[in-house]
Short mmCIF file of C-alpha atoms in Angstrom, two decimals:
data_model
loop_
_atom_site.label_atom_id
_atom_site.label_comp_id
_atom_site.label_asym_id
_atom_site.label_seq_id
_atom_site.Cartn_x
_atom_site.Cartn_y
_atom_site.Cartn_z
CA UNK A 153 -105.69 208.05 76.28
CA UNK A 154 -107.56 209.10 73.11
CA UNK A 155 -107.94 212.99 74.79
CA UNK A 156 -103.73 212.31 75.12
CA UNK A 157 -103.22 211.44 71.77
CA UNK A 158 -105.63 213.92 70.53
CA UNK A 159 -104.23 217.05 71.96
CA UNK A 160 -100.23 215.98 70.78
CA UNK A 161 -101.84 215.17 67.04
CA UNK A 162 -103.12 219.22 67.20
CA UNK A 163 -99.63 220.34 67.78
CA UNK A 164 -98.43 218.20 65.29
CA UNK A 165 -97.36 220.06 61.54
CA UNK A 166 -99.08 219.04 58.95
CA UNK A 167 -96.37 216.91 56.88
CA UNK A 168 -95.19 218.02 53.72
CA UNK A 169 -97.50 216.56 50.29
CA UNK A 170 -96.89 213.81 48.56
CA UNK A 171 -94.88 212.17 50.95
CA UNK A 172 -95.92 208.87 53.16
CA UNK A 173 -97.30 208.83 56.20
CA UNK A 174 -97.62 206.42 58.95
CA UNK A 175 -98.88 206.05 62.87
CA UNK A 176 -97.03 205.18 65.71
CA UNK A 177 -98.92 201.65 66.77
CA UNK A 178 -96.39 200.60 69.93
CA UNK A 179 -94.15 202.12 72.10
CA UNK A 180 -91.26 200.58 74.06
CA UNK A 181 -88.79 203.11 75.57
CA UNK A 182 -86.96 204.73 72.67
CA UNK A 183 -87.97 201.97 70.39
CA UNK A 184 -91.41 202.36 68.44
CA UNK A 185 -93.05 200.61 66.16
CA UNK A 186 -94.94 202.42 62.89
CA UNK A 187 -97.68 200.95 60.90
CA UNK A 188 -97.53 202.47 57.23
CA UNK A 189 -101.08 202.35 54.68
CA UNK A 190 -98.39 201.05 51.55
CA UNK A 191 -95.27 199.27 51.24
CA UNK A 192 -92.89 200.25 54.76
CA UNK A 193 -89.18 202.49 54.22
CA UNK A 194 -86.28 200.91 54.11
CA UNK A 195 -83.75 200.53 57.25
CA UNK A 196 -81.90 203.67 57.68
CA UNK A 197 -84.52 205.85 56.97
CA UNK A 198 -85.12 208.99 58.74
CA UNK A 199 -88.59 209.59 59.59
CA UNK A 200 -89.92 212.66 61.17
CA UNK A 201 -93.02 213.39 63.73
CA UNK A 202 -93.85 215.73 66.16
CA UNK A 203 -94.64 219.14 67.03
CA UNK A 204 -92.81 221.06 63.96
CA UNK A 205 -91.02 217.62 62.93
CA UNK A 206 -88.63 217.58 65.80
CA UNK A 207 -88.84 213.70 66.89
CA UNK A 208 -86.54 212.17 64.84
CA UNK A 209 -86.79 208.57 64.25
CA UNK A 210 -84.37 205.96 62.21
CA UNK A 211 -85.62 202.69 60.84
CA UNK A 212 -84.20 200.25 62.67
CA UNK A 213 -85.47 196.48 61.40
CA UNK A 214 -88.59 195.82 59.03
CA UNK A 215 -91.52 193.84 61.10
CA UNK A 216 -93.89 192.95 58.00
CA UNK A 217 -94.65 194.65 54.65
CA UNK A 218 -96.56 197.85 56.27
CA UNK A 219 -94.78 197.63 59.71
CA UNK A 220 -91.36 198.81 60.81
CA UNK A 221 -89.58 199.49 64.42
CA UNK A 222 -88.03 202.66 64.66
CA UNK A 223 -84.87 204.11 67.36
CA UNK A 224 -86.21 207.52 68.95
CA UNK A 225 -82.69 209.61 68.26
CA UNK A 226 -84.23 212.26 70.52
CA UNK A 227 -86.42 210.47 72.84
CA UNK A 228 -86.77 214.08 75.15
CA UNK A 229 -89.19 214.40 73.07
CA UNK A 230 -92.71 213.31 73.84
CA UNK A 231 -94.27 210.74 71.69
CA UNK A 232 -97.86 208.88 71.54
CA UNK A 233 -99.74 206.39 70.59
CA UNK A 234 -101.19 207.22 66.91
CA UNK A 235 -98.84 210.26 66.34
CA UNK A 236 -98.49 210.44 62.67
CA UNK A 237 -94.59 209.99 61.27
CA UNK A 238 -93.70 211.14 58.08
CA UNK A 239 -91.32 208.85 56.11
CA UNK A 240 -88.48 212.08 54.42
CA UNK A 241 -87.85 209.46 51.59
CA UNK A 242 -83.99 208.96 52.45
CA UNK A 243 -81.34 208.36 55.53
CA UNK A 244 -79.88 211.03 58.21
CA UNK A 245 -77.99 213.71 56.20
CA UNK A 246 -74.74 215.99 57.34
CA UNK A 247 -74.28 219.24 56.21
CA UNK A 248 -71.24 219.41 54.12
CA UNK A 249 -69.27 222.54 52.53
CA UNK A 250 -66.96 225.56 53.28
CA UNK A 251 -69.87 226.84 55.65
CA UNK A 252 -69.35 224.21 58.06
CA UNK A 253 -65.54 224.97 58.65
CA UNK A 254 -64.75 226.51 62.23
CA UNK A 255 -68.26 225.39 63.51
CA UNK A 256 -69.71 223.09 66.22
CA UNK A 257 -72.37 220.77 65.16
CA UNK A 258 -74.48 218.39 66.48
CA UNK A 259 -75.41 214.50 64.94
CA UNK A 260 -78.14 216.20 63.51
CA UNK A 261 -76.39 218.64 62.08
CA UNK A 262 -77.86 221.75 64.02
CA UNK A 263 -75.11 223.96 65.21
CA UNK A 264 -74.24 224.43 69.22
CA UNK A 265 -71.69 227.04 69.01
CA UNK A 266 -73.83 229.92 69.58
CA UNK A 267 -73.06 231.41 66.24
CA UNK A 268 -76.38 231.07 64.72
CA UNK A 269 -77.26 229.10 61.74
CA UNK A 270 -75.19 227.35 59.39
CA UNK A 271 -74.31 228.97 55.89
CA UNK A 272 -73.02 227.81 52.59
CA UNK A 273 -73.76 224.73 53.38
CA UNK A 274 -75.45 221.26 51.71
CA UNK A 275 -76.66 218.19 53.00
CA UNK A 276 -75.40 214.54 51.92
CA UNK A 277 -76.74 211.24 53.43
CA UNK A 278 -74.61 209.47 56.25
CA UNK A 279 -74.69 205.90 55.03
CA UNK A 280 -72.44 205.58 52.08
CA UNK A 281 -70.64 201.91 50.69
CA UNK A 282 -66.67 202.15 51.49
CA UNK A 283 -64.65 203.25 48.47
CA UNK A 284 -63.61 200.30 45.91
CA UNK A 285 -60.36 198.98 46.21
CA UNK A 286 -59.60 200.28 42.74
CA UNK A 287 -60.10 203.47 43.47
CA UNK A 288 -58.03 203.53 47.20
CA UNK A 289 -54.32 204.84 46.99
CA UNK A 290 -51.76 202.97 49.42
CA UNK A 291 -49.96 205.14 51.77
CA UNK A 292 -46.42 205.23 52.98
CA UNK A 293 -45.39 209.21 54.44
CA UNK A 294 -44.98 209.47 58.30
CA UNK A 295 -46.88 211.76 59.77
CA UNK A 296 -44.67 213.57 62.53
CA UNK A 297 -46.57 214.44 65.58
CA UNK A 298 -44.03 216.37 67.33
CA UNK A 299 -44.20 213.32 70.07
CA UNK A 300 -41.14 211.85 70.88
CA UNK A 301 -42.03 208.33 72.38
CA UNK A 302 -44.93 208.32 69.15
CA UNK A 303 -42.41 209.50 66.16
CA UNK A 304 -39.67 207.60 67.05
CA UNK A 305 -41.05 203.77 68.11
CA UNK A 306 -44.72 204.35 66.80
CA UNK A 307 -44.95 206.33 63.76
CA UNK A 308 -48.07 207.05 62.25
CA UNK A 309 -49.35 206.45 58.52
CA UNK A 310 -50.31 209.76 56.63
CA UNK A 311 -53.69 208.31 55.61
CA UNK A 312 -53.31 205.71 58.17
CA UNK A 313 -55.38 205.02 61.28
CA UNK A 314 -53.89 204.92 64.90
CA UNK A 315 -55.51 204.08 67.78
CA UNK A 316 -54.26 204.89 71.56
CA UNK A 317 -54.95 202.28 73.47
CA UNK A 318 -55.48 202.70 77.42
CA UNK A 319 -58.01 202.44 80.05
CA UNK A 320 -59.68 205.22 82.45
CA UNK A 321 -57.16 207.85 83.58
CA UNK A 322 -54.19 207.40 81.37
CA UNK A 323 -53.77 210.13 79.51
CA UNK A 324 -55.78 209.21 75.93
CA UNK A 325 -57.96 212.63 75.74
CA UNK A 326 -54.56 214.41 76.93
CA UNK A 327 -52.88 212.82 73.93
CA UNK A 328 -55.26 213.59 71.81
CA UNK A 329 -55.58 217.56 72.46
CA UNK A 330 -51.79 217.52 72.10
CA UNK A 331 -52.03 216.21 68.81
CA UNK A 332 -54.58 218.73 67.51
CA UNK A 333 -52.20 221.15 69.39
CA UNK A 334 -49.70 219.99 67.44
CA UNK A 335 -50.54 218.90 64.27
CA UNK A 336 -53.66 220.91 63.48
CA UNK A 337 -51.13 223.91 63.32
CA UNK A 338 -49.11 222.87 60.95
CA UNK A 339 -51.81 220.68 58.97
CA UNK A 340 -52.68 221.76 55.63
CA UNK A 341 -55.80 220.28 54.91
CA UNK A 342 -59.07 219.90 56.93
CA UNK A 343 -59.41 218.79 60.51
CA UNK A 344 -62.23 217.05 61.80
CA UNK A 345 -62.57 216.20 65.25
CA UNK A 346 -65.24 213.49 66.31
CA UNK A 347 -66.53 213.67 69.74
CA UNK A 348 -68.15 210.34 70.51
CA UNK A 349 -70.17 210.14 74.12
CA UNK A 350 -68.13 213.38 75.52
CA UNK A 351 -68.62 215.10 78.32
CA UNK A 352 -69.81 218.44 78.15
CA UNK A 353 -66.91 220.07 79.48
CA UNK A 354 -64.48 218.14 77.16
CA UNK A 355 -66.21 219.73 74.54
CA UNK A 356 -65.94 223.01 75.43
CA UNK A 357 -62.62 222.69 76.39
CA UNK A 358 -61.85 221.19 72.78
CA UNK A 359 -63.57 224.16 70.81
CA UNK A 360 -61.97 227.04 73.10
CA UNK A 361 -58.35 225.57 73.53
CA UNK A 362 -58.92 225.39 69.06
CA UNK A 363 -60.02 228.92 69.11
CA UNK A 364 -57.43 230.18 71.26
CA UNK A 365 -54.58 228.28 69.17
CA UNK A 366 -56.05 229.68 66.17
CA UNK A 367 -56.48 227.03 64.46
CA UNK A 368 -60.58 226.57 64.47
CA UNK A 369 -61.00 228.00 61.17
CA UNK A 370 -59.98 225.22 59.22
CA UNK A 371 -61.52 222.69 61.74
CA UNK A 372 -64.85 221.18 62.07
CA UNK A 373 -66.40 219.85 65.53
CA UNK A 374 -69.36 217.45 65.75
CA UNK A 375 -70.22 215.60 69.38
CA UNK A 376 -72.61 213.46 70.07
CA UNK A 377 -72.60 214.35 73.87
CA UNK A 378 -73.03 211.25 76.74
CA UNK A 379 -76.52 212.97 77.93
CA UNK A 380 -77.72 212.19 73.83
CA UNK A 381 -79.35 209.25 73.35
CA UNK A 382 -77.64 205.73 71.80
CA UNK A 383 -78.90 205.75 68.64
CA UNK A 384 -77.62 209.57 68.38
CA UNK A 385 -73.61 208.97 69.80
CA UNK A 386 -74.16 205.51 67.67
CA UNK A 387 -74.87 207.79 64.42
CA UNK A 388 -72.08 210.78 65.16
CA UNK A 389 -69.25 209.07 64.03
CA UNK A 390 -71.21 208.34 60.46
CA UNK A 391 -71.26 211.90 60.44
CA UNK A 392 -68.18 213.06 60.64
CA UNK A 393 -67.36 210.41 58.25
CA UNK A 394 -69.28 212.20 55.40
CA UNK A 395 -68.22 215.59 56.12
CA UNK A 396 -64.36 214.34 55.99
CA UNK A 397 -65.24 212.09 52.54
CA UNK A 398 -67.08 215.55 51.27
CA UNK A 399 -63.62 217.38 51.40
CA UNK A 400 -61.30 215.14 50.31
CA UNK A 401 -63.47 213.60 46.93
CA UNK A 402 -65.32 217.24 46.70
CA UNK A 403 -62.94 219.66 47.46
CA UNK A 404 -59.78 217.37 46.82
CA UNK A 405 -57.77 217.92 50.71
CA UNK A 406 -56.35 216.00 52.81
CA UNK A 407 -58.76 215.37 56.13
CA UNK A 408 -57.38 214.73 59.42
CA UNK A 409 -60.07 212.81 61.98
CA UNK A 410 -59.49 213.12 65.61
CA UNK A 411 -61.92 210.42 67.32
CA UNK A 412 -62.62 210.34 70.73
CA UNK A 413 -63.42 207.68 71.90
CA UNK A 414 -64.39 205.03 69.45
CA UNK A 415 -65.09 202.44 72.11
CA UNK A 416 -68.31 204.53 73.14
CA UNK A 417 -69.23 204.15 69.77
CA UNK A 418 -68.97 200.14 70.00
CA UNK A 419 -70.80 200.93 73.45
CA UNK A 420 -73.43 202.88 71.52
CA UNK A 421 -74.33 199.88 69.49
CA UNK A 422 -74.08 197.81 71.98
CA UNK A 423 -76.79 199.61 73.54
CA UNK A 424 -79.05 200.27 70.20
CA UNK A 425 -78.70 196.70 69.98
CA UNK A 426 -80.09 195.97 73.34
CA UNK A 427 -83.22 198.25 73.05
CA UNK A 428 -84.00 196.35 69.75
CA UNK A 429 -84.07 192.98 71.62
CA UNK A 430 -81.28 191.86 70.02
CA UNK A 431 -79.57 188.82 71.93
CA UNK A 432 -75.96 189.74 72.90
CA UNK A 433 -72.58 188.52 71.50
CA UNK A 434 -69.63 187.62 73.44
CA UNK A 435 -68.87 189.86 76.68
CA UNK A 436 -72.54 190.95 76.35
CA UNK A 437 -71.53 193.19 73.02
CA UNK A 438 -73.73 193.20 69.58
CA UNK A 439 -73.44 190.53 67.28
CA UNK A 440 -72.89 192.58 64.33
CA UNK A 441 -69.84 194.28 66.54
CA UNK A 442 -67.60 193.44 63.67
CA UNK A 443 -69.78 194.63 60.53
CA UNK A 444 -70.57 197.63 62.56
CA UNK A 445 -67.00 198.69 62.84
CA UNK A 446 -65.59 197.54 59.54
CA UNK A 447 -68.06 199.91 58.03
CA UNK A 448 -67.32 202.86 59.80
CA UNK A 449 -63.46 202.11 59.79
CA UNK A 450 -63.39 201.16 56.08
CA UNK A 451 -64.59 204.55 54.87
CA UNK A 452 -61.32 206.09 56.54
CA UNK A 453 -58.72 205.76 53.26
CA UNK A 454 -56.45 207.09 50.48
CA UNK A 455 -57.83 207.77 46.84
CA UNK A 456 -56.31 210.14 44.44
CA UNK A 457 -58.22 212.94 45.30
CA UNK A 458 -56.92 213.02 49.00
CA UNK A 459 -56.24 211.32 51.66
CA UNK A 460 -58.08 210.95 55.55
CA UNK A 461 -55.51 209.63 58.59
CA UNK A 462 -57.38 209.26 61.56
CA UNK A 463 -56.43 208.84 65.37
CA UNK A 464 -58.76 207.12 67.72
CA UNK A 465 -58.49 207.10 71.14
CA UNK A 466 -59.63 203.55 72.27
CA UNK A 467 -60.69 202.77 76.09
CA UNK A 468 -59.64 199.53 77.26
CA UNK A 469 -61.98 198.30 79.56
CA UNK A 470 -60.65 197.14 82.85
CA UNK A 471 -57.28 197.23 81.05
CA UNK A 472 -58.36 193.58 79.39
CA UNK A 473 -56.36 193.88 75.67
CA UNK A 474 -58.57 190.77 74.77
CA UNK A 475 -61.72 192.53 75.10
CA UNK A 476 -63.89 192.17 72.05
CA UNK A 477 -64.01 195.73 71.32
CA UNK A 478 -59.87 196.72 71.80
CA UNK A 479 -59.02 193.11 69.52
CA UNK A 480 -61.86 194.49 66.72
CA UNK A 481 -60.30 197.57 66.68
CA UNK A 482 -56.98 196.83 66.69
CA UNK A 483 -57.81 195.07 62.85
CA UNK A 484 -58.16 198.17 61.35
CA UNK A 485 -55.17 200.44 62.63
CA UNK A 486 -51.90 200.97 60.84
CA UNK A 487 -50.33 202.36 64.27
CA UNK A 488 -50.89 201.08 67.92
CA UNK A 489 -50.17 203.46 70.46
CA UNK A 490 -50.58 201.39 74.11
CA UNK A 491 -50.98 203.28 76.90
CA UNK A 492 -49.49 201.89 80.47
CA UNK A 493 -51.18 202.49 83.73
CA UNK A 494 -47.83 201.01 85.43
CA UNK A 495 -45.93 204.00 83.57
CA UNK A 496 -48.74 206.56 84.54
CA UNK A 497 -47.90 205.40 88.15
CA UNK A 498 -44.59 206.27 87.52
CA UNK A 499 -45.11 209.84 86.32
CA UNK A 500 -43.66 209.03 83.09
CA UNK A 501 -45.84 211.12 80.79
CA UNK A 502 -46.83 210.64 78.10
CA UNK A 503 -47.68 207.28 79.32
CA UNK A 504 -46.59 205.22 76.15
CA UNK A 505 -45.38 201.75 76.61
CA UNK A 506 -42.73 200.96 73.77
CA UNK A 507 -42.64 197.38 73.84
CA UNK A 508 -46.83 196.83 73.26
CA UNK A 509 -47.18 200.00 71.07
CA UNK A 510 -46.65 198.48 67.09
CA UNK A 511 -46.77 200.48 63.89
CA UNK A 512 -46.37 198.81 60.67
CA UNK A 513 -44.26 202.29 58.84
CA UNK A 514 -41.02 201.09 61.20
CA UNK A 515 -39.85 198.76 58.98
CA UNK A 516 -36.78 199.27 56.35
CA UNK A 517 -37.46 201.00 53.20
CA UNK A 518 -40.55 202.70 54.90
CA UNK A 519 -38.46 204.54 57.60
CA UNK A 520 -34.70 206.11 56.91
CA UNK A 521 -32.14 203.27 58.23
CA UNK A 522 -30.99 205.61 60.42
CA UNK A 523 -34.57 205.81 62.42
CA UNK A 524 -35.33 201.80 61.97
CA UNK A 525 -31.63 201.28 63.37
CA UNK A 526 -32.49 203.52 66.82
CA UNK A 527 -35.79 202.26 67.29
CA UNK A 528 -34.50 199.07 67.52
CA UNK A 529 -31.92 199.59 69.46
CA UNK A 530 -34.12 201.70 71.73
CA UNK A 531 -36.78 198.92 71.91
CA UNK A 532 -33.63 196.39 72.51
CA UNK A 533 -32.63 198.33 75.58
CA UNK A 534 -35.97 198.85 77.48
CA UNK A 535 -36.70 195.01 76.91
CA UNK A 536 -33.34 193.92 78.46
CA UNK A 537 -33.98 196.56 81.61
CA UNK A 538 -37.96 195.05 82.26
CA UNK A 539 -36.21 191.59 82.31
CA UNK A 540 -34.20 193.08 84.95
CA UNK A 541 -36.47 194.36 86.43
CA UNK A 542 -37.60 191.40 88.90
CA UNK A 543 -33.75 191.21 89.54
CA UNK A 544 -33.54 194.60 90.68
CA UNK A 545 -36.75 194.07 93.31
CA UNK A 546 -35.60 191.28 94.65
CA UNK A 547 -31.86 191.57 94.86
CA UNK A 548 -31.00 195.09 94.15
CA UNK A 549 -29.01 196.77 91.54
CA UNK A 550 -25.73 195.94 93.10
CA UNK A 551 -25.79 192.54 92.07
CA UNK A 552 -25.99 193.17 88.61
CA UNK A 553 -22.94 192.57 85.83
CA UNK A 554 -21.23 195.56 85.14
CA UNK A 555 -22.70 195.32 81.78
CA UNK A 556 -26.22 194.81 83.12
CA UNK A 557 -25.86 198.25 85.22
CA UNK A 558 -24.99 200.22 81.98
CA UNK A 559 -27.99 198.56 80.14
CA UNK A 560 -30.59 199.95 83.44
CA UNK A 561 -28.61 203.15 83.08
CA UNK A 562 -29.05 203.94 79.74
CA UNK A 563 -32.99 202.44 79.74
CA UNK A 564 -33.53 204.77 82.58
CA UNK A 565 -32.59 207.55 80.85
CA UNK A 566 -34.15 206.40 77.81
CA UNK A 567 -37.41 206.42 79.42
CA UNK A 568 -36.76 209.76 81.18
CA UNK A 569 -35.90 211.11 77.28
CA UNK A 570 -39.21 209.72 76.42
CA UNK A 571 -41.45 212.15 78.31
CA UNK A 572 -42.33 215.38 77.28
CA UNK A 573 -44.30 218.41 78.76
CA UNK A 574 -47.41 219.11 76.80
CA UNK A 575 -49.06 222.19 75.25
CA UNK A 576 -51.95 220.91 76.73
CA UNK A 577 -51.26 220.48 80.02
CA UNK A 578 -48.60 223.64 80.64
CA UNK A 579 -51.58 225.75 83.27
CA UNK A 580 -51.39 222.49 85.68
CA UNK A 581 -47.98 221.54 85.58
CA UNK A 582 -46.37 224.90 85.23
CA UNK A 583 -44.14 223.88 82.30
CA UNK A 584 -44.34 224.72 78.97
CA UNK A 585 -44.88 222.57 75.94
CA UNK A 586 -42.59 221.12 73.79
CA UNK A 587 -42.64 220.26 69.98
CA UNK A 588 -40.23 218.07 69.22
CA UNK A 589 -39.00 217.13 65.98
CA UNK A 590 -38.20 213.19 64.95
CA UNK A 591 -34.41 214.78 63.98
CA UNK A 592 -34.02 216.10 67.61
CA UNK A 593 -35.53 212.43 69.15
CA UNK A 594 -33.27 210.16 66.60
CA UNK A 595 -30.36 212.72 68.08
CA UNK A 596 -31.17 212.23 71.08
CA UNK A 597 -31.25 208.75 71.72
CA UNK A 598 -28.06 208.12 69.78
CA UNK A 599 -26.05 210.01 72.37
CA UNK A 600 -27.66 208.20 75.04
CA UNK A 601 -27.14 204.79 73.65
CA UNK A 602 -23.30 205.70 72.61
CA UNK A 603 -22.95 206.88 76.72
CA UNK A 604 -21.91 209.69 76.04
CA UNK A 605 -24.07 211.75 78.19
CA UNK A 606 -23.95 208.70 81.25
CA UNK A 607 -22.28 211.08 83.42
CA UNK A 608 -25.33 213.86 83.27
CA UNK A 609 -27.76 212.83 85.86
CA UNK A 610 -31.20 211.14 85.48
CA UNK A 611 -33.54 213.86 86.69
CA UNK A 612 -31.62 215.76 83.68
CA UNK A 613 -33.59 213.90 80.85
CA UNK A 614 -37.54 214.24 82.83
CA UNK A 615 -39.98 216.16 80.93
CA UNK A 616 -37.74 217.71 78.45
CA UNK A 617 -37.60 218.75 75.16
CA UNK A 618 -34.61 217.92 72.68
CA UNK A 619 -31.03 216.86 73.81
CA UNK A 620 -29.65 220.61 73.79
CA UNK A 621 -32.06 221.00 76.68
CA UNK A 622 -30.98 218.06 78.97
CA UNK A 623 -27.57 219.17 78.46
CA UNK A 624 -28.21 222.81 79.49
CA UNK A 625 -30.41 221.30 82.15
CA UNK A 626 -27.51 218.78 83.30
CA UNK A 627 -24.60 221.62 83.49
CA UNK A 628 -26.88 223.47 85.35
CA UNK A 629 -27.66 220.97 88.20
#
């Protein structure tokens, strides 16, 4: 053991002077414990060992006055018994500034684009208190995503926070690429997408599908990849969260944060937790699930130098809406976009389900009357046809009131309306993307709900864009 630790302590750098220095007295998986000579760091500090300072180690919890535990962010690397760690005298820091804009970074801030080292660039610590409510600006302005079923019963909150609710396979990472699609394009400000526990090809995807739109230069990427270690998806998010708070207070623009998918970072925790020794919560999560989240969550808000709105795709595990992690989450959003494996069955795409999807802009003064009016008439419509619905199975349409069959027929072309073919998705399905403005929707469903367009048929109103096209659609078929 002592020839071990002997030949990794030649390879180690000598740390820089003046600052502390401590040995690595226990190891436990990714957790280690560090014994310092004087007073131990603080939690959150980033500490440093390792051939040329690579292992990179946070400060987890304080054992006694000399002796803290440690998270290995990087635990590829090889660490022993005795290795010296240098305490860097503060937290993890991003790289912030107009050199970071059209690049790929990691949580540590090291670039994995392939375009070589980052420029222009300087470095601010990831842990930061949530701005005063003094200095936060309320909101109020939809922001139009070009999504029917979303702009019309859903709208979201320019410097609001949505969520898209759904479990494996529905369609949340398809939603989301659509929206950079989208609204990245026309954005003005800064976009920042936040790749929590990705896959690798999801990321690559992201970045080229951004590049090819043309839209990368005023984008930033960071990913903290599912091969990474807990404590480094746990810590991506934080990042992101200072480079977007750099340009709005700094540079004064708006930031829009794409997050995908903020349950692995409540699953990150959950794990960093675990390794600690922590004893679990309820449904086997943290018990500091809540603080965790309100302090990431809380830092996404309007001040008067800009404004972030952020859209988080959520994972709903085995569909259960009253798992800890969904009900948490759902505290902090503005906008609730649900996602419906019964629609996805369907082939009703996007797979939105009006009646459990809630935003708090539809309500008068907030939205025109003419949008409130139609939404609720909309909603009013598809809620009468799912009480039908059991009707229908069991005795057929036939034996419906005359009134009852206009209600399914206008819900079934309401829902038909409601999907769309996306940018996103046009090499597999063959059909080309529509951006669709909330005018066109409102339009739209106000003909259908006045009947006149009952005589075009159904298949007229699947995976279109506006109304002009159903009805050029219809007089062709």
């Amino acid at each position: 053991m002592n020839e071990a630790v002997g030949a990794v302590a030649e390879k180690v750098q000598e740390p820089e002077a003046g600052r502390r220095v401590g040995r690595i007295v226990a190891i436990s998986g990714a957790v280690v414990e560090i014994r310092f000579p004087g007073p131990a760091p603080a939690i959150n500090t980033e500490l440093r060992a390792g051939p040329h300072r690579k292992i990179v180690i946070e400060v987890a919890s304080l054992i006694d006055t000399h002796t803290v535990r440690g998270l290995v962010l990087n635990p590829m690397e090889r660490v022993a018994m005795g290795m010296p760690c240098e305490d860097t005298g503060g937290p993890l820091e991003a790289p912030v500034g107009d050199g970071i804009l059209g690049r790929m970074i990691d949580v540590y801030g090291a670039p994995i684009d392939g375009k070589g080292p980052l420029e222009n660039v300087h470095w601010e610590p990831i842990h930061r208190t949530p701005v005063p409510l003094s200095r936060r600006k309320p909101g109020g302005e939809v922001f139009e995503t070009g999504i029917k079923a979303i702009d019309l019963l859903t709208p979201i909150e320019r410097g609001g926070k949505a969520g898209l609710f759904g479990g494996a396979g529905v369609g949340k990472t398809v939603l989301i690429t659509e929206m950079i699609h989208n609204m990245v394009s026309a954005y003005e400000g800064v976009s920042l997408f936040c790749g929590v526990g990705e896959r690798c090809r999801e990321a690559e995807e992201i970045y080229r599908e951004m590049g090819e739109t043309g839209v990368l230069d005023g984008a930033v990427l960071v990913f903290g990849q599912m091969n990474e270690s807990p404590g480094a998806r746990f810590r991506v998010a934080h990042v992101a969260m200072t480079i977007a708070e750099h340009f709005r207070d700094a540079r004064h623009r708006d930031v829009l944060v794409l997050i995908d998918n903020i349950f692995r970072f409540v699953q990150a925790g959950a794990e960093v937790s675990g390794l600690l020794g922590n004893i679990p919560s309820r449904v086997g999560y943290q018990p500091t699930l809540g603080s965790e989240l309100g302090a990431l969550e809380e830092r996404i808000c309007n001040t008067d130098a800009g404004a972030i709105t952020s859209i988080q795709a959520v994972y709903v595990p085995a569909d259960d809406f009253t798992d800890p992690a969904a009900t948490h989450v759902f505290s902090h959003l503005s906008a609730s976009v649900v996602l419906s494996r019964k629609r996805a069955a369907e082939g009703l795409y996007p797979a939105i389900d009006p009646l459990k999807s809630t935003s708090k802009m539809l309500t008068p003064g907030t939205v025109p009357d003419r949008h409130y009016r139609i939404a609720r008439e909309v909603r009013r419509v598809l809620a009468e046809y799912e009480a039908l619905s059991d009707i229908i199975a069991m005795l057929g349409l036939d034996e419906l009131s005359e009134a009852d069959r206009e209600i399914v027929a206008q819900a079934r072309r309401l829902e038909r309306f409601l999907t769309q073919p996306f940018f996103s998705t046009g090499q597999f399905t063959g059909k080309a993307g529509k951006f669709v403005t909330l005018q066109e929707t409102l339009d739209g469903c106000e003909r259908i709900l006045s009947g006149e367009l009952s005589k075009l048929p159904e298949s007229a109103f699947y995976m279109i864009g506006g109304i002009e096209d159903v009805i050029t659609r219809g007089a062709g078929a």
